[in-house]
């Protein structure tokens, strides 16, 4: 007898309930390959199915998770500061793996085209690669993921939007992942200045692939607005104000945000300080 084929939602739950980072990302990449093979017709179709994702994904015992104000600040220009920065990015990437599988498993009751699942499976696969790239950089510097404390509360956006798909899209890809586009060029410059080519190359991969994750968010947000006859801009503002705590922080990477389908009048009115005339 052959093993019954897992549904995509069950695969997502298996990733979410795997604690170890390397095991989690290996499973994530294996399932992404299986989904791709099924979607291109190489193997039998995989159903999306339904599952019960946990409210919190499983995480390894280390790193210790601390309130952001208790995470020690290190000078970004120092060797220890650069290790801490790579560690923080690794933590974000592992969280992103779970965020993408969570959106797959969490909202199967909302009818969506299969392309919705293609996009998030691809994103989860890429985040898994990003986590491993950061772990390789840490290893080259004699460190590892778990060696330093990390921010608690990264899962808050997922918890807050646990039953609101549009809220999830607004806050996770269109606010949090878009923020990554704003800050990554500065990080790349910092590692380039330190002559750390492995970290520069890894961050360049992350930077180029993250644009698509934001774009998938904007694409499916607009899709849902169109289906429900809602004004995307007004809806985005209302949802971010409901679910995101605090103002968005300029400067914004307007060029990459535009590549991802985020116009200035979406994010500027939610920012600290006055929006430029073109973005009101
Ligand atoms: Fe990433
Ligand atoms: Fe991402």
PDB file of C-alpha atoms and ligand atoms in Angstrom:
ATOM      1  CA  UNK A   1       0.000   0.000   0.000  1.00  0.00           C
ATOM      2  CA  UNK A   2       1.242   3.469  -0.770  1.00  0.00           C
ATOM      3  CA  UNK A   3       1.139   6.197   1.826  1.00  0.00           C
ATOM      4  CA  UNK A   4      -1.910   8.445   1.401  1.00  0.00           C
ATOM      5  CA  UNK A   5      -0.927  11.723  -0.320  1.00  0.00           C
ATOM      6  CA  UNK A   6      -0.844  14.656   2.075  1.00  0.00           C
ATOM      7  CA  UNK A   7      -2.927  17.689   1.265  1.00  0.00           C
ATOM      8  CA  UNK A   8      -1.173  21.050   0.969  1.00  0.00           C
ATOM      9  CA  UNK A   9      -2.852  22.210   4.200  1.00  0.00           C
ATOM     10  CA  UNK A  10      -1.506  19.140   6.033  1.00  0.00           C
ATOM     11  CA  UNK A  11       1.962  19.827   4.661  1.00  0.00           C
ATOM     12  CA  UNK A  12       1.696  23.377   5.990  1.00  0.00           C
ATOM     13  CA  UNK A  13       0.746  22.101   9.454  1.00  0.00           C
ATOM     14  CA  UNK A  14       3.687  19.677   9.411  1.00  0.00           C
ATOM     15  CA  UNK A  15       6.075  22.572   8.736  1.00  0.00           C
ATOM     16  CA  UNK A  16       4.435  24.740  11.398  1.00  0.00           C
ATOM     17  CA  UNK A  17       4.705  21.992  14.025  1.00  0.00           C
ATOM     18  CA  UNK A  18       8.391  21.253  13.316  1.00  0.00           C
ATOM     19  CA  UNK A  19      10.536  23.089  15.888  1.00  0.00           C
ATOM     20  CA  UNK A  20      14.128  22.810  14.634  1.00  0.00           C
ATOM     21  CA  UNK A  21      15.036  25.455  12.063  1.00  0.00           C
ATOM     22  CA  UNK A  22      16.984  23.153   9.752  1.00  0.00           C
ATOM     23  CA  UNK A  23      14.318  20.449   9.900  1.00  0.00           C
ATOM     24  CA  UNK A  24      11.563  23.007   9.380  1.00  0.00           C
ATOM     25  CA  UNK A  25      13.241  24.536   6.313  1.00  0.00           C
ATOM     26  CA  UNK A  26      14.177  21.121   4.856  1.00  0.00           C
ATOM     27  CA  UNK A  27      10.551  19.989   5.117  1.00  0.00           C
ATOM     28  CA  UNK A  28       9.349  23.298   3.698  1.00  0.00           C
ATOM     29  CA  UNK A  29      11.626  22.947   0.651  1.00  0.00           C
ATOM     30  CA  UNK A  30      10.650  19.304   0.116  1.00  0.00           C
ATOM     31  CA  UNK A  31       6.927  20.110   0.208  1.00  0.00           C
ATOM     32  CA  UNK A  32       7.412  23.112  -2.089  1.00  0.00           C
ATOM     33  CA  UNK A  33       9.137  20.843  -4.631  1.00  0.00           C
ATOM     34  CA  UNK A  34       6.306  18.314  -4.326  1.00  0.00           C
ATOM     35  CA  UNK A  35       3.669  21.026  -4.890  1.00  0.00           C
ATOM     36  CA  UNK A  36       5.582  22.347  -7.932  1.00  0.00           C
ATOM     37  CA  UNK A  37       5.882  18.870  -9.423  1.00  0.00           C
ATOM     38  CA  UNK A  38       2.162  18.284  -8.942  1.00  0.00           C
ATOM     39  CA  UNK A  39       1.224  21.656 -10.426  1.00  0.00           C
ATOM     40  CA  UNK A  40       3.320  21.078 -13.552  1.00  0.00           C
ATOM     41  CA  UNK A  41       1.751  17.660 -14.037  1.00  0.00           C
ATOM     42  CA  UNK A  42       4.904  15.655 -13.330  1.00  0.00           C
ATOM     43  CA  UNK A  43       3.170  13.937 -10.414  1.00  0.00           C
ATOM     44  CA  UNK A  44      -0.439  13.427  -9.303  1.00  0.00           C
ATOM     45  CA  UNK A  45      -2.391  16.513  -8.226  1.00  0.00           C
ATOM     46  CA  UNK A  46      -2.219  17.561  -4.583  1.00  0.00           C
ATOM     47  CA  UNK A  47      -5.441  18.775  -2.980  1.00  0.00           C
ATOM     48  CA  UNK A  48      -5.357  22.002  -0.967  1.00  0.00           C
ATOM     49  CA  UNK A  49      -7.536  20.334   1.660  1.00  0.00           C
ATOM     50  CA  UNK A  50      -8.220  21.607   5.145  1.00  0.00           C
ATOM     51  CA  UNK A  51      -6.291  21.351   8.382  1.00  0.00           C
ATOM     52  CA  UNK A  52      -6.088  22.904  11.821  1.00  0.00           C
ATOM     53  CA  UNK A  53      -2.917  24.973  12.020  1.00  0.00           C
ATOM     54  CA  UNK A  54      -1.647  25.695  15.541  1.00  0.00           C
ATOM     55  CA  UNK A  55      -2.089  29.248  16.848  1.00  0.00           C
ATOM     56  CA  UNK A  56       1.704  29.390  17.374  1.00  0.00           C
ATOM     57  CA  UNK A  57       4.259  27.533  15.267  1.00  0.00           C
ATOM     58  CA  UNK A  58       6.768  25.255  17.001  1.00  0.00           C
ATOM     59  CA  UNK A  59      10.145  26.861  17.604  1.00  0.00           C
ATOM     60  CA  UNK A  60      13.502  25.588  18.853  1.00  0.00           C
ATOM     61  CA  UNK A  61      14.487  26.056  22.549  1.00  0.00           C
ATOM     62  CA  UNK A  62      17.157  28.554  21.446  1.00  0.00           C
ATOM     63  CA  UNK A  63      17.185  31.454  20.708  1.00  0.00           C
ATOM     64  CA  UNK A  64      15.706  32.790  23.892  1.00  0.00           C
ATOM     65  CA  UNK A  65      12.861  35.111  22.904  1.00  0.00           C
ATOM     66  CA  UNK A  66      12.861  38.497  24.628  1.00  0.00           C
ATOM     67  CA  UNK A  67      10.726  41.601  24.513  1.00  0.00           C
ATOM     68  CA  UNK A  68      12.269  43.929  21.886  1.00  0.00           C
ATOM     69  CA  UNK A  69      13.285  46.437  24.588  1.00  0.00           C
ATOM     70  CA  UNK A  70      15.283  43.689  26.379  1.00  0.00           C
ATOM     71  CA  UNK A  71      17.220  42.497  23.309  1.00  0.00           C
ATOM     72  CA  UNK A  72      20.772  43.872  23.812  1.00  0.00           C
ATOM     73  CA  UNK A  73      21.689  46.597  21.309  1.00  0.00           C
ATOM     74  CA  UNK A  74      25.074  46.200  19.622  1.00  0.00           C
ATOM     75  CA  UNK A  75      26.913  48.683  17.445  1.00  0.00           C
ATOM     76  CA  UNK A  76      26.154  47.646  13.847  1.00  0.00           C
ATOM     77  CA  UNK A  77      29.690  48.614  12.780  1.00  0.00           C
ATOM     78  CA  UNK A  78      31.399  46.167  15.183  1.00  0.00           C
ATOM     79  CA  UNK A  79      32.091  42.465  14.436  1.00  0.00           C
ATOM     80  CA  UNK A  80      29.677  41.430  17.218  1.00  0.00           C
ATOM     81  CA  UNK A  81      27.112  43.871  15.873  1.00  0.00           C
ATOM     82  CA  UNK A  82      27.328  42.349  12.413  1.00  0.00           C
ATOM     83  CA  UNK A  83      26.830  38.850  13.847  1.00  0.00           C
ATOM     84  CA  UNK A  84      23.817  40.150  15.797  1.00  0.00           C
ATOM     85  CA  UNK A  85      22.377  41.658  12.618  1.00  0.00           C
ATOM     86  CA  UNK A  86      22.714  38.392  10.670  1.00  0.00           C
ATOM     87  CA  UNK A  87      21.187  36.559  13.640  1.00  0.00           C
ATOM     88  CA  UNK A  88      18.238  38.957  13.630  1.00  0.00           C
ATOM     89  CA  UNK A  89      17.726  38.411   9.895  1.00  0.00           C
ATOM     90  CA  UNK A  90      17.866  34.616  10.380  1.00  0.00           C
ATOM     91  CA  UNK A  91      15.146  34.981  13.020  1.00  0.00           C
ATOM     92  CA  UNK A  92      12.993  37.048  10.653  1.00  0.00           C
ATOM     93  CA  UNK A  93      13.455  34.486   7.867  1.00  0.00           C
ATOM     94  CA  UNK A  94      12.454  31.543  10.079  1.00  0.00           C
ATOM     95  CA  UNK A  95       9.391  33.463  11.179  1.00  0.00           C
ATOM     96  CA  UNK A  96       8.617  34.215   7.519  1.00  0.00           C
ATOM     97  CA  UNK A  97       8.720  30.481   6.656  1.00  0.00           C
ATOM     98  CA  UNK A  98       5.992  29.940   9.230  1.00  0.00           C
ATOM     99  CA  UNK A  99       4.023  33.021   8.133  1.00  0.00           C
ATOM    100  CA  UNK A 100       3.816  31.790   4.543  1.00  0.00           C
ATOM    101  CA  UNK A 101       2.781  28.239   5.486  1.00  0.00           C
ATOM    102  CA  UNK A 102       0.311  29.676   7.982  1.00  0.00           C
ATOM    103  CA  UNK A 103      -1.497  31.743   5.324  1.00  0.00           C
ATOM    104  CA  UNK A 104      -1.750  28.534   3.256  1.00  0.00           C
ATOM    105  CA  UNK A 105      -3.321  26.477   6.047  1.00  0.00           C
ATOM    106  CA  UNK A 106      -5.300  29.192   7.852  1.00  0.00           C
ATOM    107  CA  UNK A 107      -7.668  30.469   5.174  1.00  0.00           C
ATOM    108  CA  UNK A 108      -8.673  27.388   3.168  1.00  0.00           C
ATOM    109  CA  UNK A 109     -12.329  28.258   3.889  1.00  0.00           C
ATOM    110  CA  UNK A 110     -11.946  31.318   1.620  1.00  0.00           C
ATOM    111  CA  UNK A 111     -12.246  30.186  -2.010  1.00  0.00           C
ATOM    112  CA  UNK A 112      -9.052  31.260  -3.801  1.00  0.00           C
ATOM    113  CA  UNK A 113      -7.523  30.368  -7.178  1.00  0.00           C
ATOM    114  CA  UNK A 114      -4.704  27.809  -7.029  1.00  0.00           C
ATOM    115  CA  UNK A 115      -2.286  30.584  -8.012  1.00  0.00           C
ATOM    116  CA  UNK A 116      -2.736  31.969  -4.487  1.00  0.00           C
ATOM    117  CA  UNK A 117      -1.219  28.753  -3.114  1.00  0.00           C
ATOM    118  CA  UNK A 118       1.508  28.684  -5.785  1.00  0.00           C
ATOM    119  CA  UNK A 119       2.661  32.136  -4.689  1.00  0.00           C
ATOM    120  CA  UNK A 120       2.849  31.360  -0.971  1.00  0.00           C
ATOM    121  CA  UNK A 121       4.460  27.972  -1.471  1.00  0.00           C
ATOM    122  CA  UNK A 122       7.139  29.673  -3.585  1.00  0.00           C
ATOM    123  CA  UNK A 123       7.568  32.378  -0.923  1.00  0.00           C
ATOM    124  CA  UNK A 124       7.878  29.775   1.856  1.00  0.00           C
ATOM    125  CA  UNK A 125      10.481  27.915  -0.202  1.00  0.00           C
ATOM    126  CA  UNK A 126      12.471  31.116  -0.691  1.00  0.00           C
ATOM    127  CA  UNK A 127      12.276  32.051   3.007  1.00  0.00           C
ATOM    128  CA  UNK A 128      13.622  28.597   3.824  1.00  0.00           C
ATOM    129  CA  UNK A 129      16.560  29.261   1.524  1.00  0.00           C
ATOM    130  CA  UNK A 130      17.052  32.706   3.129  1.00  0.00           C
ATOM    131  CA  UNK A 131      17.174  31.178   6.625  1.00  0.00           C
ATOM    132  CA  UNK A 132      19.791  28.675   5.492  1.00  0.00           C
ATOM    133  CA  UNK A 133      21.846  31.405   3.796  1.00  0.00           C
ATOM    134  CA  UNK A 134      21.880  33.392   7.043  1.00  0.00           C
ATOM    135  CA  UNK A 135      22.848  30.253   9.011  1.00  0.00           C
ATOM    136  CA  UNK A 136      25.756  29.690   6.599  1.00  0.00           C
ATOM    137  CA  UNK A 137      26.925  33.287   7.133  1.00  0.00           C
ATOM    138  CA  UNK A 138      26.689  32.857  10.916  1.00  0.00           C
ATOM    139  CA  UNK A 139      28.643  29.582  10.713  1.00  0.00           C
ATOM    140  CA  UNK A 140      31.422  31.297   8.724  1.00  0.00           C
ATOM    141  CA  UNK A 141      31.703  33.766  11.604  1.00  0.00           C
ATOM    142  CA  UNK A 142      31.787  31.006  14.231  1.00  0.00           C
ATOM    143  CA  UNK A 143      28.213  31.576  15.381  1.00  0.00           C
ATOM    144  CA  UNK A 144      24.850  29.934  14.826  1.00  0.00           C
ATOM    145  CA  UNK A 145      21.122  30.623  15.009  1.00  0.00           C
ATOM    146  CA  UNK A 146      20.214  30.319  18.682  1.00  0.00           C
ATOM    147  CA  UNK A 147      23.500  31.775  19.974  1.00  0.00           C
ATOM    148  CA  UNK A 148      21.903  35.153  20.744  1.00  0.00           C
ATOM    149  CA  UNK A 149      18.510  36.217  22.080  1.00  0.00           C
ATOM    150  CA  UNK A 150      15.873  37.219  19.527  1.00  0.00           C
ATOM    151  CA  UNK A 151      12.707  39.284  19.426  1.00  0.00           C
ATOM    152  CA  UNK A 152       9.565  37.782  20.845  1.00  0.00           C
ATOM    153  CA  UNK A 153       6.327  39.027  19.373  1.00  0.00           C
ATOM    154  CA  UNK A 154       7.130  38.432  15.717  1.00  0.00           C
ATOM    155  CA  UNK A 155       4.096  36.196  15.535  1.00  0.00           C
ATOM    156  CA  UNK A 156       1.773  38.930  16.781  1.00  0.00           C
ATOM    157  CA  UNK A 157       0.705  40.016  13.293  1.00  0.00           C
ATOM    158  CA  UNK A 158      -0.328  36.439  12.532  1.00  0.00           C
ATOM    159  CA  UNK A 159      -2.276  36.128  15.766  1.00  0.00           C
ATOM    160  CA  UNK A 160      -4.027  39.467  15.311  1.00  0.00           C
ATOM    161  CA  UNK A 161      -5.187  38.542  11.808  1.00  0.00           C
ATOM    162  CA  UNK A 162      -5.988  34.914  12.500  1.00  0.00           C
ATOM    163  CA  UNK A 163      -9.459  35.208  11.031  1.00  0.00           C
ATOM    164  CA  UNK A 164      -9.037  38.025   8.552  1.00  0.00           C
ATOM    165  CA  UNK A 165      -7.322  37.141   5.272  1.00  0.00           C
ATOM    166  CA  UNK A 166      -7.363  40.713   3.978  1.00  0.00           C
ATOM    167  CA  UNK A 167      -5.956  41.945   7.282  1.00  0.00           C
ATOM    168  CA  UNK A 168      -3.231  39.302   7.058  1.00  0.00           C
ATOM    169  CA  UNK A 169      -2.284  40.371   3.524  1.00  0.00           C
ATOM    170  CA  UNK A 170      -2.310  44.055   4.474  1.00  0.00           C
ATOM    171  CA  UNK A 171      -0.094  43.638   7.541  1.00  0.00           C
ATOM    172  CA  UNK A 172       2.283  40.795   6.692  1.00  0.00           C
ATOM    173  CA  UNK A 173       3.411  41.130   3.067  1.00  0.00           C
ATOM    174  CA  UNK A 174       2.276  44.715   2.431  1.00  0.00           C
ATOM    175  CA  UNK A 175       3.606  46.275   5.670  1.00  0.00           C
ATOM    176  CA  UNK A 176       6.165  43.975   7.314  1.00  0.00           C
ATOM    177  CA  UNK A 177       7.768  42.462   4.227  1.00  0.00           C
ATOM    178  CA  UNK A 178       7.651  45.861   2.466  1.00  0.00           C
ATOM    179  CA  UNK A 179       9.637  47.239   5.411  1.00  0.00           C
ATOM    180  CA  UNK A 180      12.309  44.687   4.542  1.00  0.00           C
ATOM    181  CA  UNK A 181      12.669  46.344   1.125  1.00  0.00           C
ATOM    182  CA  UNK A 182      13.278  49.684   2.886  1.00  0.00           C
ATOM    183  CA  UNK A 183      16.030  48.480   5.223  1.00  0.00           C
ATOM    184  CA  UNK A 184      17.898  45.807   3.242  1.00  0.00           C
ATOM    185  CA  UNK A 185      19.966  48.142   0.998  1.00  0.00           C
ATOM    186  CA  UNK A 186      21.441  49.785   4.124  1.00  0.00           C
ATOM    187  CA  UNK A 187      22.366  46.373   5.511  1.00  0.00           C
ATOM    188  CA  UNK A 188      23.983  45.352   2.232  1.00  0.00           C
ATOM    189  CA  UNK A 189      26.056  48.569   2.293  1.00  0.00           C
ATOM    190  CA  UNK A 190      27.154  47.848   5.866  1.00  0.00           C
ATOM    191  CA  UNK A 191      28.416  44.338   5.024  1.00  0.00           C
ATOM    192  CA  UNK A 192      29.998  45.546   1.799  1.00  0.00           C
ATOM    193  CA  UNK A 193      31.938  48.175   3.753  1.00  0.00           C
ATOM    194  CA  UNK A 194      33.174  45.426   6.073  1.00  0.00           C
ATOM    195  CA  UNK A 195      34.294  43.363   3.046  1.00  0.00           C
ATOM    196  CA  UNK A 196      31.921  40.518   3.968  1.00  0.00           C
ATOM    197  CA  UNK A 197      31.069  39.194   0.517  1.00  0.00           C
ATOM    198  CA  UNK A 198      29.213  36.073   1.695  1.00  0.00           C
ATOM    199  CA  UNK A 199      26.756  38.203   3.654  1.00  0.00           C
ATOM    200  CA  UNK A 200      26.480  40.728   0.794  1.00  0.00           C
ATOM    201  CA  UNK A 201      25.678  37.951  -1.704  1.00  0.00           C
ATOM    202  CA  UNK A 202      23.120  36.349   0.644  1.00  0.00           C
ATOM    203  CA  UNK A 203      21.390  39.661   1.336  1.00  0.00           C
ATOM    204  CA  UNK A 204      21.299  40.453  -2.399  1.00  0.00           C
ATOM    205  CA  UNK A 205      19.403  37.176  -2.957  1.00  0.00           C
ATOM    206  CA  UNK A 206      16.999  38.033  -0.144  1.00  0.00           C
ATOM    207  CA  UNK A 207      16.505  41.577  -1.427  1.00  0.00           C
ATOM    208  CA  UNK A 208      15.691  40.484  -4.978  1.00  0.00           C
ATOM    209  CA  UNK A 209      13.288  37.706  -3.918  1.00  0.00           C
ATOM    210  CA  UNK A 210      11.420  39.705  -1.282  1.00  0.00           C
ATOM    211  CA  UNK A 211      10.005  42.104  -3.898  1.00  0.00           C
ATOM    212  CA  UNK A 212       7.844  39.261  -5.205  1.00  0.00           C
ATOM    213  CA  UNK A 213       6.503  38.419  -1.737  1.00  0.00           C
ATOM    214  CA  UNK A 214       5.258  41.979  -1.323  1.00  0.00           C
ATOM    215  CA  UNK A 215       3.861  41.828  -4.857  1.00  0.00           C
ATOM    216  CA  UNK A 216       1.946  38.614  -4.093  1.00  0.00           C
ATOM    217  CA  UNK A 217       0.441  40.368  -1.094  1.00  0.00           C
ATOM    218  CA  UNK A 218      -0.662  43.363  -3.171  1.00  0.00           C
ATOM    219  CA  UNK A 219      -1.933  41.110  -5.964  1.00  0.00           C
ATOM    220  CA  UNK A 220      -4.200  38.976  -3.741  1.00  0.00           C
ATOM    221  CA  UNK A 221      -5.273  41.973  -1.662  1.00  0.00           C
ATOM    222  CA  UNK A 222      -6.413  43.711  -4.850  1.00  0.00           C
ATOM    223  CA  UNK A 223      -8.036  40.510  -6.053  1.00  0.00           C
ATOM    224  CA  UNK A 224     -10.144  40.259  -2.889  1.00  0.00           C
ATOM    225  CA  UNK A 225     -11.054  43.959  -3.016  1.00  0.00           C
ATOM    226  CA  UNK A 226     -12.165  43.557  -6.623  1.00  0.00           C
ATOM    227  CA  UNK A 227     -14.230  40.498  -5.793  1.00  0.00           C
ATOM    228  CA  UNK A 228     -15.987  42.301  -2.939  1.00  0.00           C
ATOM    229  CA  UNK A 229     -16.260  45.648  -4.700  1.00  0.00           C
ATOM    230  CA  UNK A 230     -14.055  47.445  -2.132  1.00  0.00           C
ATOM    231  CA  UNK A 231     -11.740  50.409  -2.636  1.00  0.00           C
ATOM    232  CA  UNK A 232      -8.245  48.903  -2.102  1.00  0.00           C
ATOM    233  CA  UNK A 233      -6.633  52.060  -0.732  1.00  0.00           C
ATOM    234  CA  UNK A 234      -9.352  52.807   1.823  1.00  0.00           C
ATOM    235  CA  UNK A 235      -9.503  49.150   2.814  1.00  0.00           C
ATOM    236  CA  UNK A 236      -5.716  48.949   3.233  1.00  0.00           C
ATOM    237  CA  UNK A 237      -5.669  52.041   5.453  1.00  0.00           C
ATOM    238  CA  UNK A 238      -8.506  50.733   7.632  1.00  0.00           C
ATOM    239  CA  UNK A 239      -6.964  47.273   8.040  1.00  0.00           C
ATOM    240  CA  UNK A 240      -3.463  48.529   8.847  1.00  0.00           C
ATOM    241  CA  UNK A 241      -4.939  50.899  11.424  1.00  0.00           C
ATOM    242  CA  UNK A 242      -6.871  47.996  12.944  1.00  0.00           C
ATOM    243  CA  UNK A 243      -4.112  45.405  13.053  1.00  0.00           C
ATOM    244  CA  UNK A 244      -0.758  47.186  12.945  1.00  0.00           C
ATOM    245  CA  UNK A 245       0.481  48.861  16.077  1.00  0.00           C
ATOM    246  CA  UNK A 246       2.232  52.136  15.359  1.00  0.00           C
ATOM    247  CA  UNK A 247       3.050  54.286  12.344  1.00  0.00           C
ATOM    248  CA  UNK A 248       5.039  53.181   9.290  1.00  0.00           C
ATOM    249  CA  UNK A 249       8.604  54.506   9.257  1.00  0.00           C
ATOM    250  CA  UNK A 250      10.053  56.472   6.354  1.00  0.00           C
ATOM    251  CA  UNK A 251      12.304  56.592   4.430  1.00  0.00           C
ATOM    252  CA  UNK A 252      10.531  54.197   2.074  1.00  0.00           C
ATOM    253  CA  UNK A 253      12.059  52.331  -0.840  1.00  0.00           C
ATOM    254  CA  UNK A 254       9.566  53.853  -3.262  1.00  0.00           C
ATOM    255  CA  UNK A 255      11.126  52.208  -6.300  1.00  0.00           C
ATOM    256  CA  UNK A 256      10.989  48.617  -5.006  1.00  0.00           C
ATOM    257  CA  UNK A 257       7.597  49.240  -3.420  1.00  0.00           C
ATOM    258  CA  UNK A 258       6.384  50.358  -6.850  1.00  0.00           C
ATOM    259  CA  UNK A 259       7.858  47.186  -8.386  1.00  0.00           C
ATOM    260  CA  UNK A 260       5.760  45.269  -5.856  1.00  0.00           C
ATOM    261  CA  UNK A 261       2.554  47.135  -6.708  1.00  0.00           C
ATOM    262  CA  UNK A 262       2.473  49.369  -3.627  1.00  0.00           C
ATOM    263  CA  UNK A 263       1.741  52.974  -4.640  1.00  0.00           C
ATOM    264  CA  UNK A 264       2.889  55.863  -2.390  1.00  0.00           C
ATOM    265  CA  UNK A 265      -0.664  56.834  -1.415  1.00  0.00           C
ATOM    266  CA  UNK A 266      -1.063  53.411   0.225  1.00  0.00           C
ATOM    267  CA  UNK A 267       1.766  53.779   2.747  1.00  0.00           C
ATOM    268  CA  UNK A 268       2.575  57.493   3.107  1.00  0.00           C
ATOM    269  CA  UNK A 269      -0.710  58.431   4.829  1.00  0.00           C
ATOM    270  CA  UNK A 270       0.102  55.799   7.505  1.00  0.00           C
ATOM    271  CA  UNK A 271       3.625  57.120   8.095  1.00  0.00           C
ATOM    272  CA  UNK A 272       5.241  59.217  10.777  1.00  0.00           C
ATOM    273  CA  UNK A 273       5.353  62.831   9.583  1.00  0.00           C
ATOM    274  CA  UNK A 274       3.622  64.577   6.729  1.00  0.00           C
ATOM    275  CA  UNK A 275       3.076  62.769   3.429  1.00  0.00           C
ATOM    276  CA  UNK A 276       4.520  64.495   0.330  1.00  0.00           C
ATOM    277  CA  UNK A 277       1.871  66.112  -1.881  1.00  0.00           C
ATOM    278  CA  UNK A 278       2.068  63.308  -4.486  1.00  0.00           C
ATOM    279  CA  UNK A 279       1.212  60.669  -1.902  1.00  0.00           C
ATOM    280  CA  UNK A 280      -1.872  62.067  -0.237  1.00  0.00           C
TER     281      UNK A 280
HETATM  282 FE1  LIG B   1      13.056  36.257   3.263  1.00  0.00          FE
HETATM  283 FE1  LIG B   2       9.421  37.251   2.328  1.00  0.00          FE
END
